[in-house]
Coordinates of N, CA and C in Angstrom, one line a residue:
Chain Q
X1372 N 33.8 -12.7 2.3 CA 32.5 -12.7 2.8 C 31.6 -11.9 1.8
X1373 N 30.9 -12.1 1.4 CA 29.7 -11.3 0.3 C 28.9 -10.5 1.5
X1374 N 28.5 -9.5 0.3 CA 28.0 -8.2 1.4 C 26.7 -8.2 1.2
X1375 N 26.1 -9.5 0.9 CA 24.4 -9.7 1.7 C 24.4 -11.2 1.3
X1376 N 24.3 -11.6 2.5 CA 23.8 -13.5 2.5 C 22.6 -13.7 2.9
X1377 N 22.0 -14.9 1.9 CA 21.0 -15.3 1.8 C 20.4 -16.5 1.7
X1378 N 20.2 -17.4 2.6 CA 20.3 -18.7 2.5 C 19.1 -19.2 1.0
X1379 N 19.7 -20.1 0.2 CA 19.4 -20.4 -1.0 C 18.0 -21.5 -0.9
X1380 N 18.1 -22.1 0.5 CA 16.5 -23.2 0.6 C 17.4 -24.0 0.1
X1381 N 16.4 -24.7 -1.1 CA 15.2 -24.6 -1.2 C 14.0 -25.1 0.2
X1382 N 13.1 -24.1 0.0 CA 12.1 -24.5 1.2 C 10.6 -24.3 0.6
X1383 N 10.4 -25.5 1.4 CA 8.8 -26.2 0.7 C 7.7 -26.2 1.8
X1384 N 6.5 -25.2 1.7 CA 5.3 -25.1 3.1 C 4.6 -26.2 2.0
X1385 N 3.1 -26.3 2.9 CA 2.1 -27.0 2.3 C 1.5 -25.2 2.4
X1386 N 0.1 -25.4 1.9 CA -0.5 -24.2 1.5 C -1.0 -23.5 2.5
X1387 N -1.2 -22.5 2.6 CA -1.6 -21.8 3.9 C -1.0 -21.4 5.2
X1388 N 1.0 -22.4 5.1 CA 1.7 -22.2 6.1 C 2.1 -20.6 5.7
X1389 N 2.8 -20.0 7.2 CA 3.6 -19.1 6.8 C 5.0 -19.1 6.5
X1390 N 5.5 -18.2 5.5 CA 6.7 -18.5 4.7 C 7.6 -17.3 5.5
X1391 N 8.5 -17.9 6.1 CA 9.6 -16.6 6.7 C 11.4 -17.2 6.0
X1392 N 11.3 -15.5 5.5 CA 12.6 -15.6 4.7 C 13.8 -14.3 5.4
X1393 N 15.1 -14.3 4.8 CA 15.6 -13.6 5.9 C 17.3 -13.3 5.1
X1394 N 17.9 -11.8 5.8 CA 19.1 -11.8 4.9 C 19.7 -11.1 5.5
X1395 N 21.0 -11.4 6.1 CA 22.0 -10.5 6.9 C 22.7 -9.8 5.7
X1396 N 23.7 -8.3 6.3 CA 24.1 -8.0 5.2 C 25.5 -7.1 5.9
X1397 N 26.1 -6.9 5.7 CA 27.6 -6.3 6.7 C 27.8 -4.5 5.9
X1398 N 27.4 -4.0 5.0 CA 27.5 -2.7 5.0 C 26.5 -1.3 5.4
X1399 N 26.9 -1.3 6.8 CA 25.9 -0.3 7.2 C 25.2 1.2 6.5
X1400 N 26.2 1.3 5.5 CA 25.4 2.3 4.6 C 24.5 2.3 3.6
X1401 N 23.8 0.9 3.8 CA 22.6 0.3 3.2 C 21.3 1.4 3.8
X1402 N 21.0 1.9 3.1 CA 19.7 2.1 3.5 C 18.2 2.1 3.1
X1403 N 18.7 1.6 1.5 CA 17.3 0.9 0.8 C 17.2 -0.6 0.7
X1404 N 16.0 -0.8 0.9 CA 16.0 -2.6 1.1 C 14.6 -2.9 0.4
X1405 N 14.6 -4.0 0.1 CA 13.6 -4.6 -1.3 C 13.6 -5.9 -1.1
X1406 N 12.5 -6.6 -1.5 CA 12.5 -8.4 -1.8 C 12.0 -8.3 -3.3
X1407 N 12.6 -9.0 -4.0 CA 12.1 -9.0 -5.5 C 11.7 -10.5 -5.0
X1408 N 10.6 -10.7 -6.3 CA 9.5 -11.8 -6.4 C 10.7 -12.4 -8.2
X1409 N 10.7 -13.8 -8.2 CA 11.4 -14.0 -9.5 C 10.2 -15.5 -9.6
X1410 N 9.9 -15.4 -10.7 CA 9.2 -16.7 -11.3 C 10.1 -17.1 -12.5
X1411 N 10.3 -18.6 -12.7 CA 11.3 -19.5 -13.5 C 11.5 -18.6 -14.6
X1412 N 12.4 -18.3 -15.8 CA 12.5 -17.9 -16.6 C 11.9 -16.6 -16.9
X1413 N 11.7 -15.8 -15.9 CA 11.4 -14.3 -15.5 C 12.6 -13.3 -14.9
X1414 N 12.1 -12.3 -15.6 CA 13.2 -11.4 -14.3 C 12.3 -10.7 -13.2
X1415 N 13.2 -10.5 -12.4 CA 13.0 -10.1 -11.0 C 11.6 -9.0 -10.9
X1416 N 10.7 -8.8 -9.7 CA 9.7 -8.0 -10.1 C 9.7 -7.5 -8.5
X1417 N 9.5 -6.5 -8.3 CA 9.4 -5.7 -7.4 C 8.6 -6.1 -5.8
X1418 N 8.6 -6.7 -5.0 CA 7.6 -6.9 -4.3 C 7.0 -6.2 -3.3
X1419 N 8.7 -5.9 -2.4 CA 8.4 -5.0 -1.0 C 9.7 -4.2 -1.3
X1420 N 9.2 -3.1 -0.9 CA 10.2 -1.9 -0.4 C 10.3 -0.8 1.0
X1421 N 11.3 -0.9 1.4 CA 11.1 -0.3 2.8 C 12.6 0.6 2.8
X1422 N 12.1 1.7 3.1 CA 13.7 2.7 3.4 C 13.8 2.7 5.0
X1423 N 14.9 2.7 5.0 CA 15.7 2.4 6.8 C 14.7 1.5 8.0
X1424 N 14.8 1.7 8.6 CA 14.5 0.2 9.2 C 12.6 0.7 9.8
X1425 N 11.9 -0.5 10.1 CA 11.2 -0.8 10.3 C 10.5 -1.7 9.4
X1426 N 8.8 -1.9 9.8 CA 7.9 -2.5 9.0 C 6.9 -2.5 8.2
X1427 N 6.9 -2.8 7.1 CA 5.7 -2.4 5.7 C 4.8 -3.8 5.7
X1428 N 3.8 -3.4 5.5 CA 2.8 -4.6 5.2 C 1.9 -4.2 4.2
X1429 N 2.0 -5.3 3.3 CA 1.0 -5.5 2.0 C 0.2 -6.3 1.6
X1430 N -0.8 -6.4 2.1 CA -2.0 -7.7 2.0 C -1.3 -9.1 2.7
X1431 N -0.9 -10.1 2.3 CA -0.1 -11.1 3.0 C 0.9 -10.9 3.2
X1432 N 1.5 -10.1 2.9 CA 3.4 -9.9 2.9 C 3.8 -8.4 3.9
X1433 N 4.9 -9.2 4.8 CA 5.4 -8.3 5.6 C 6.7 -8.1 5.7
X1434 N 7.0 -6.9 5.2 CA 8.6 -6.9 5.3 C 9.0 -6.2 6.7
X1435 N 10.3 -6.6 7.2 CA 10.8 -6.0 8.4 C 12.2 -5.6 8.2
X1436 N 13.1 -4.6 8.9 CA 14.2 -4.5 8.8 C 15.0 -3.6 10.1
X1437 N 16.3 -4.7 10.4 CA 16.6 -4.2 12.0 C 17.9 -3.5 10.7
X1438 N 18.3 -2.2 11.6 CA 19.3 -2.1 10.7 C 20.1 -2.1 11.9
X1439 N 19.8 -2.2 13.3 CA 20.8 -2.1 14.2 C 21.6 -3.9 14.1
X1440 N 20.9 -4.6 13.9 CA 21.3 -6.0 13.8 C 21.6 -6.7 12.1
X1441 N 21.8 -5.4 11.4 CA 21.4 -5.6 9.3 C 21.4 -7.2 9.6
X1442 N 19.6 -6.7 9.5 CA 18.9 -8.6 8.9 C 17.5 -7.7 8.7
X1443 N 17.8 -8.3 7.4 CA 15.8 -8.3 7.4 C 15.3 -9.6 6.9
X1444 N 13.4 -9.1 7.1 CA 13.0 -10.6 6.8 C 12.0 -10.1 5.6
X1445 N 11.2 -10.8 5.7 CA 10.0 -10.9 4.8 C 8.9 -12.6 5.4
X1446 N 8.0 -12.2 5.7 CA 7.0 -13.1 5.7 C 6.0 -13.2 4.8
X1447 N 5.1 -14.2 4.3 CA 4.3 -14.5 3.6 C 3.2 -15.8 4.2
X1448 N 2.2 -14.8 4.4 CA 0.5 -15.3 5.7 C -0.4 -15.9 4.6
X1449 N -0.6 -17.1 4.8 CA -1.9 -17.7 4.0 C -1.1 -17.9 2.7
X1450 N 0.1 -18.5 2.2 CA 0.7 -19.3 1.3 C 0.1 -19.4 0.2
X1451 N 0.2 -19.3 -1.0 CA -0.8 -20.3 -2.1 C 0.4 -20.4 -2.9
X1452 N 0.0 -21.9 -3.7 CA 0.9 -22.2 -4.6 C 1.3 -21.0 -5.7
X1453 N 0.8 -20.2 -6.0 CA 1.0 -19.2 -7.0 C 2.4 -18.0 -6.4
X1454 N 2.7 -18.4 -4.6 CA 3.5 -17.8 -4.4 C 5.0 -18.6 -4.8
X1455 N 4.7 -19.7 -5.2 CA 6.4 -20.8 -5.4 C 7.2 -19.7 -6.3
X1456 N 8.3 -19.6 -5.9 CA 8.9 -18.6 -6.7 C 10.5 -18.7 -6.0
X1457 N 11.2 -17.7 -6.8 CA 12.5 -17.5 -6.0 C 12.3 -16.0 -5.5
X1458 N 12.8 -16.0 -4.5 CA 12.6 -14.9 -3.9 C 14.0 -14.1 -3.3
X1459 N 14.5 -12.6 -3.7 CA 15.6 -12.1 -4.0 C 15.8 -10.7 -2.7
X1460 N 16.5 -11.0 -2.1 CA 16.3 -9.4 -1.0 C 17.7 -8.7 -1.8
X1461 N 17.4 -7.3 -2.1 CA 18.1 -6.2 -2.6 C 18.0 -5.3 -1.5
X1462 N 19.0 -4.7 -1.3 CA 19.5 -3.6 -0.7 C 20.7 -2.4 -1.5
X1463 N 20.7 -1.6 -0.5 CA 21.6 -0.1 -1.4 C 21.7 0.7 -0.9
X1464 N 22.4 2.2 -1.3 CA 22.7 3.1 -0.8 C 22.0 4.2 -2.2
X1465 N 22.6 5.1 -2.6 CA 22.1 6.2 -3.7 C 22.7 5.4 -4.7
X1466 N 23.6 4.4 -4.8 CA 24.2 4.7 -6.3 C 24.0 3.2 -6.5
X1467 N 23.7 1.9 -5.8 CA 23.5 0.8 -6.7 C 23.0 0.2 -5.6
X1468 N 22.5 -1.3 -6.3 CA 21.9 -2.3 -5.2 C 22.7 -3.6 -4.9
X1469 N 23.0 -4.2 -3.9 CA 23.4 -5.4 -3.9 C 22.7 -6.6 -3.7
X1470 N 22.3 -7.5 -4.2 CA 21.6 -9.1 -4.4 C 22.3 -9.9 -3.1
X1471 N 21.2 -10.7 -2.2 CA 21.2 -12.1 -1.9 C 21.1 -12.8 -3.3
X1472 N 21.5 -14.3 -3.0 CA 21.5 -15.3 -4.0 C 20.1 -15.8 -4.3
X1473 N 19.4 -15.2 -3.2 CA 18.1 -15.8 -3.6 C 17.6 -17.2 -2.8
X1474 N 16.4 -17.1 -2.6 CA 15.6 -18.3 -1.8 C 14.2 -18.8 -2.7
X1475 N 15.1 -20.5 -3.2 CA 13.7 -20.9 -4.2 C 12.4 -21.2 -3.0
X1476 N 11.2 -20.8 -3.1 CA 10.3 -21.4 -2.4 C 9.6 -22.6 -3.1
X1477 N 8.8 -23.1 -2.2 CA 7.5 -24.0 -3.0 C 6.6 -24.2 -2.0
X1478 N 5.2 -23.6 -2.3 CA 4.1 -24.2 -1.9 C 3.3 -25.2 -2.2
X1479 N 3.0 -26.1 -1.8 CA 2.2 -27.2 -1.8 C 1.0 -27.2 -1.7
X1480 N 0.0 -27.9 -2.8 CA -1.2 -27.5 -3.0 C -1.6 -28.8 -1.6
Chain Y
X783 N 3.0 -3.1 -23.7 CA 4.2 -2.9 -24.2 C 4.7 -2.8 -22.6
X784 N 6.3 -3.9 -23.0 CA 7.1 -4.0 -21.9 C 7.6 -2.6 -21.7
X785 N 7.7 -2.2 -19.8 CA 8.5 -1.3 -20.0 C 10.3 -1.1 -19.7
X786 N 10.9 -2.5 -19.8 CA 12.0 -2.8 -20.3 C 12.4 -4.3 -20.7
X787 N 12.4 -3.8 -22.3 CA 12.7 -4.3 -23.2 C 14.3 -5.6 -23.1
X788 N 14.6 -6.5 -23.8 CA 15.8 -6.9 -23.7 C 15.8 -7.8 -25.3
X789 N 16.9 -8.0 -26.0 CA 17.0 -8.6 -27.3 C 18.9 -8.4 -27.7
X790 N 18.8 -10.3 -27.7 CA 18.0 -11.1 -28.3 C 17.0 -12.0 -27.2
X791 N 16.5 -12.6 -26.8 CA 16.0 -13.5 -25.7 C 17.0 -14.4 -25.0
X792 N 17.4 -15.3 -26.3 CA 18.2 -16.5 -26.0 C 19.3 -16.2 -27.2
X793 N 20.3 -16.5 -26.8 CA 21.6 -16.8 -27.9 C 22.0 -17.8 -27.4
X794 N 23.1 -18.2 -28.7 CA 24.2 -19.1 -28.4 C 25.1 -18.9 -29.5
X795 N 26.4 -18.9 -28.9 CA 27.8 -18.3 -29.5 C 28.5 -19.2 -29.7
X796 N 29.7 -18.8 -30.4 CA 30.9 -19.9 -29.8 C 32.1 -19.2 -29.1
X797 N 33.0 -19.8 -28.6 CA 33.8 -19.3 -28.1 C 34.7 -18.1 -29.1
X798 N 34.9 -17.0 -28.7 CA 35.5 -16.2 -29.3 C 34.9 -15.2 -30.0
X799 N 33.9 -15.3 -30.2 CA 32.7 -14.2 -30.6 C 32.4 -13.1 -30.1
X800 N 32.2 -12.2 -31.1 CA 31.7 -10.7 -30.3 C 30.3 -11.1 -29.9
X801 N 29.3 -10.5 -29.1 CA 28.0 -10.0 -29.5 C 27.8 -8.9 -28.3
X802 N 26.3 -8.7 -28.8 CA 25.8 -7.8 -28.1 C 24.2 -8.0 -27.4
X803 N 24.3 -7.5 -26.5 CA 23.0 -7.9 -25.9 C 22.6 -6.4 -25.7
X804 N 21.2 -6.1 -26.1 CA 20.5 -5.0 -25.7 C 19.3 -4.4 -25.1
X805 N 19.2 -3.5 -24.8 CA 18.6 -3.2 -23.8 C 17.6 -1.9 -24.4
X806 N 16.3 -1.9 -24.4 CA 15.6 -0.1 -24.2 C 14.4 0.0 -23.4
X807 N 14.4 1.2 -22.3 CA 13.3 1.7 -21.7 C 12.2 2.4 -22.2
X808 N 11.0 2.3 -21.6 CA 10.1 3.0 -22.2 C 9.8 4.3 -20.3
X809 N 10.6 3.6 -19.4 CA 9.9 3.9 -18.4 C 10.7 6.0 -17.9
X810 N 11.2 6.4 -18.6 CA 12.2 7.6 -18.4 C 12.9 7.9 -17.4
X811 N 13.6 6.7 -17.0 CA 14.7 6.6 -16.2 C 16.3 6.7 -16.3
X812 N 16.8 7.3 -15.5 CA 18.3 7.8 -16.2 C 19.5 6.6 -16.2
X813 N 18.8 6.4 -14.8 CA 19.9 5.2 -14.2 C 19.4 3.8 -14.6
X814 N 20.6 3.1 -15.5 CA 20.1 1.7 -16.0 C 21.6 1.0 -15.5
X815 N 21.4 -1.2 -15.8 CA 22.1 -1.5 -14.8 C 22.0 -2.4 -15.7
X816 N 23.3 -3.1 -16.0 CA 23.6 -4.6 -16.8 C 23.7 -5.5 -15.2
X817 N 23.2 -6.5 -15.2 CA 23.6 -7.9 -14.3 C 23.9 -9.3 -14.7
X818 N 24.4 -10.1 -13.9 CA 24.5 -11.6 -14.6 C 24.1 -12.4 -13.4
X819 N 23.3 -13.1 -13.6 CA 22.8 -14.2 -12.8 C 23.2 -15.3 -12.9
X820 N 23.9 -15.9 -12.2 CA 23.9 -17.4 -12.0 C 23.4 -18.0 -10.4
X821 N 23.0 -19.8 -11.2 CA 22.8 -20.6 -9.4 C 23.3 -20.3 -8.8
X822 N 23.5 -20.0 -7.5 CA 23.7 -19.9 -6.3 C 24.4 -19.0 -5.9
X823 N 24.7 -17.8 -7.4 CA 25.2 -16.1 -6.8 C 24.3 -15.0 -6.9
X824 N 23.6 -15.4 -7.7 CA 22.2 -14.2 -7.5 C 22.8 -13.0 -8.3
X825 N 22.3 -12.1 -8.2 CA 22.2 -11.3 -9.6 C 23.6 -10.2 -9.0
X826 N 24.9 -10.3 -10.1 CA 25.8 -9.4 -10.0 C 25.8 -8.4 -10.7
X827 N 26.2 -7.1 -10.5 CA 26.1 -6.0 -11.5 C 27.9 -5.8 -12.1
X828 N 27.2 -5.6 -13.4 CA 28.0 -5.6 -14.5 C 28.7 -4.7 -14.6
X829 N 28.2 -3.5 -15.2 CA 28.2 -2.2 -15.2 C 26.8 -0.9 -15.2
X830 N 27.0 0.0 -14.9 CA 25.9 0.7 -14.4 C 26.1 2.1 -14.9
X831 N 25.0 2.8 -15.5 CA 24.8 4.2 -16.2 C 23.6 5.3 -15.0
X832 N 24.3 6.6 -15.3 CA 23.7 7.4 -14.3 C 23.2 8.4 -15.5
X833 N 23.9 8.9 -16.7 CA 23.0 9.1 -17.3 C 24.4 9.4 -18.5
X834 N 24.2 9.1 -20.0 CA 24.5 9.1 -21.4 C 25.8 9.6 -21.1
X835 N 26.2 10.0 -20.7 CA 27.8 10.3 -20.5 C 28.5 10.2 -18.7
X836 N 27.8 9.0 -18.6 CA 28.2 8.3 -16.9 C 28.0 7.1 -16.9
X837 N 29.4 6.8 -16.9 CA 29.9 5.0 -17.3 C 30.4 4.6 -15.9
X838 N 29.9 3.7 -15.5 CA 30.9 3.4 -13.9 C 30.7 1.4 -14.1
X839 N 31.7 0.7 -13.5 CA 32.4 -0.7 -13.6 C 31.5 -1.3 -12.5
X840 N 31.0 -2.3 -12.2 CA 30.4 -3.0 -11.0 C 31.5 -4.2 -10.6
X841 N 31.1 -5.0 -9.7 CA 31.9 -5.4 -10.0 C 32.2 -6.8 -10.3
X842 N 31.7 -7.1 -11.5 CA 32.7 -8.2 -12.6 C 32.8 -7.7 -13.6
X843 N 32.7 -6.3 -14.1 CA 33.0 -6.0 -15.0 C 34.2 -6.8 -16.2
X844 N 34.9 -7.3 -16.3 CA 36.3 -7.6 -16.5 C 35.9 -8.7 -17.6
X845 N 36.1 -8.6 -19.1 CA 35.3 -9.3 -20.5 C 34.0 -8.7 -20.7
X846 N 33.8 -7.3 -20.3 CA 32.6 -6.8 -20.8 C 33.0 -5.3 -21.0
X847 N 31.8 -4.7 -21.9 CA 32.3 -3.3 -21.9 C 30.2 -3.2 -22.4
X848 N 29.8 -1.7 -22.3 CA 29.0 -1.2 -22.6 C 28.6 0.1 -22.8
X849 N 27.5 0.6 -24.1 CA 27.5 1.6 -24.5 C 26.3 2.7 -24.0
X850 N 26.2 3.3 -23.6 CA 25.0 4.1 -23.2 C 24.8 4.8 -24.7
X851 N 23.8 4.7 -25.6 CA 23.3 5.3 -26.9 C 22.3 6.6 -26.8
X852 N 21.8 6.2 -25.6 CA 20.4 7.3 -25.3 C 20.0 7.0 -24.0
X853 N 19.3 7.9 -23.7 CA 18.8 7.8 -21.9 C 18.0 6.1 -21.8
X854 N 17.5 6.2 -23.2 CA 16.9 4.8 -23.3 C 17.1 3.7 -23.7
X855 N 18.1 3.6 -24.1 CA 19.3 2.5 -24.9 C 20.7 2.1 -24.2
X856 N 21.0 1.1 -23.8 CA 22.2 0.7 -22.8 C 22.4 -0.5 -23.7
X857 N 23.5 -1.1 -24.0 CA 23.8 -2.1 -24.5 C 25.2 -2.6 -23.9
X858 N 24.9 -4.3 -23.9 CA 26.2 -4.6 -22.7 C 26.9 -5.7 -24.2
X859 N 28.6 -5.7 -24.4 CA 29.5 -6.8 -25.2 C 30.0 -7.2 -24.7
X860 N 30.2 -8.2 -25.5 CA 31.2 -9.2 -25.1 C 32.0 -9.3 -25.8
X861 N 33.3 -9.1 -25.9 CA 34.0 -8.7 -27.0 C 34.7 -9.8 -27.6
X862 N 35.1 -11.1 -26.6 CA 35.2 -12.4 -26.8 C 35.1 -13.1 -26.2
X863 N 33.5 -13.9 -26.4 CA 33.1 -14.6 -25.1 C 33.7 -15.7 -25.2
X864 N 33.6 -16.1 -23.8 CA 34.3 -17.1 -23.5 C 33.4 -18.1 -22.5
X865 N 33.0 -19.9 -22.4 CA 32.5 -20.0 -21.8 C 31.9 -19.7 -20.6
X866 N 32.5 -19.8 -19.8 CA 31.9 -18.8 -18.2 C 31.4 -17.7 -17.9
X867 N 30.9 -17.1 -19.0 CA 30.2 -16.0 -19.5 C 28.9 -16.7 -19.8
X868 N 28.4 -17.9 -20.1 CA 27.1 -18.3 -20.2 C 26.1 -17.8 -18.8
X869 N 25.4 -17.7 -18.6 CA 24.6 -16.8 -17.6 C 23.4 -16.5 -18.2
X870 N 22.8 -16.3 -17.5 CA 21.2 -15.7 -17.5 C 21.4 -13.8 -17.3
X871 N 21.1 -12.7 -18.5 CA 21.7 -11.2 -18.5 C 20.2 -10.9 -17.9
X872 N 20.1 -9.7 -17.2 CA 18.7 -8.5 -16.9 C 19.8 -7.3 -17.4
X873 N 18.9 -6.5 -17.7 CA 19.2 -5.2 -17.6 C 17.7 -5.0 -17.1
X874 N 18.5 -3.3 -16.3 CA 17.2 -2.7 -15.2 C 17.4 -1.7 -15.4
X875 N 16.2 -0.8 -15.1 CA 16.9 1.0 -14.6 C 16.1 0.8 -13.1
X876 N 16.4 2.3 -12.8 CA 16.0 2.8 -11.6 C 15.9 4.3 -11.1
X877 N 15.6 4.3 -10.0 CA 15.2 5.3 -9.9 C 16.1 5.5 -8.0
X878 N 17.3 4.9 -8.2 CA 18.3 4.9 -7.0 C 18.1 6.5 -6.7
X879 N 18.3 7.0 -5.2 CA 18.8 8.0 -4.8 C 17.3 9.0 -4.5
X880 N 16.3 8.4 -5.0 CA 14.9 8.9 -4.4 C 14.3 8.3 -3.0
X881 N 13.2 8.9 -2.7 CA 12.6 8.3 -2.0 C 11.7 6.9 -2.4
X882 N 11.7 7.0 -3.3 CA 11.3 5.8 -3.9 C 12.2 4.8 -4.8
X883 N 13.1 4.4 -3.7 CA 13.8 3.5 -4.5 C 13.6 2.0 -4.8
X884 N 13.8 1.6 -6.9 CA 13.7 0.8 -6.9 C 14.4 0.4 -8.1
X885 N 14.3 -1.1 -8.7 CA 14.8 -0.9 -9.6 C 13.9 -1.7 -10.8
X886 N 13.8 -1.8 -12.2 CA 12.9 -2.6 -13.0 C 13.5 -3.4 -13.5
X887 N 13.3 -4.5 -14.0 CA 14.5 -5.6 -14.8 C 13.0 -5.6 -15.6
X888 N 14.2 -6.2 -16.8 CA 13.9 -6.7 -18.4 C 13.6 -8.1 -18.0
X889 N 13.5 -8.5 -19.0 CA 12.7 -10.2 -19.0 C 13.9 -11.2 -19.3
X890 N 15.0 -10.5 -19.6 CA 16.2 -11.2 -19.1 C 17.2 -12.3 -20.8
X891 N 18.1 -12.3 -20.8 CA 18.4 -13.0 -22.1 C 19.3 -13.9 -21.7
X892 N 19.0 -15.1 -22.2 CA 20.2 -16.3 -21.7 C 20.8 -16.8 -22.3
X893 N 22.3 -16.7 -22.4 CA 23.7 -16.9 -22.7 C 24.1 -18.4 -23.2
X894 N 24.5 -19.1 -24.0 CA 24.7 -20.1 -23.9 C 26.2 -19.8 -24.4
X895 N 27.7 -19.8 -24.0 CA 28.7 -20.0 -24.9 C 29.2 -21.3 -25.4
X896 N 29.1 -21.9 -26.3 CA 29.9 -23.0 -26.6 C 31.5 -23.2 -26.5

């Protein structure tokens, strides 16, 4: 069993839907969690960051995290095609991060 | 100017070849991180530096080795690659073990072994 699952999609809104994404993970000494933003032939870029559990919000984007149930999510409000991307939830402890496989999105103009 | 660097971009090898892929920061971070990306496993770590004389294995380490040169210099080999080693590489640093934890990737270099 890998120690953060991430369903891979692909998932396709039309524009303006809301995008909910999501990642269980089995080591409770996680306590940094992250969504990296990945565009085709790019590496990974920073999007949300949240230490131990609760909720951050950043203009459209809301990250959440139960650590009593390890799952977090990430939403994305008001869609635009410029969000189509793969999208990566990282987590950690002090000394390294572990990767979901990633979720391709696509928005539809 | 990037502030983590990666070169060559793209290679292609043949089977049994050394190379090297490399890596340098502009951002003065101690902790840097080799990964390999493939479809549908997402980014594994390779090996990982805590700082110029702190080597630690991730884990697929196993056909790789890497050099820490400078706080700013990490370089990941292959000492004889071998197909299944084709992959998409990042190297990252970070800043693990703060309150602000995160980590940066390079623009990433892709593997082709013949």
């Amino acid at each position: 069993q890998k120690e953060v699952e991430q369903d891979p999609g692909p998932l396709s809104v039309p524009e303006g839907a809301i995008v909910s994404l999501n990642c269980t993970y089995s080591n409770s000494a996680f306590q940094y969690f992250m969504w990296y933003r990945q565009y085709s032939r790019k590496g990974p870029e920073l999007l949300m960051y949240t230490y131990s559990s609760g909720n951050k919000e950043d203009g459209r984007f809301t990250a959440q995290v139960d650590k009593s149930s390890k799952y977090i999510s990430l939403f994305i409000r008001d869609s635009q095609p410029s969000d189509s991307a793969t999208y990566l939830c990282a987590m950690g402890d002090d000394y390294k991060l572990s990767f979901g496989a990633g979720t391709t999105v696509t928005v539809r103009a | 100017d990037a502030d983590v660097t990666q070169t060559p971009r793209n290679r292609i090898t043949k089977t049994g070849k050394r190379i090297m892929l490399e890596c340098s920061q502009t951002k003065g971070h101690d902790r840097m991180y080799w990964y390999r990306q493939d479809p549908g496993l997402g980014l594994r770590l390779i090996y990982y530096s805590f700082d110029v004389k702190d080597i630690n294995k991730g884990e697929i380490s196993d056909g790789y080795s890497v050099s820490r040169q400078a706080q700013a210099k990490f370089s990941l080999s292959l000492e004889s690659a071998i197909p299944n080693q084709t992959a998409l590489y990042f190297c990252a640093t970070g800043l693990l073990g703060t309150d602000q934890e995160t980590q940066y990737f390079g623009p990433g270099t892709r593997l082709l072994v013949l």
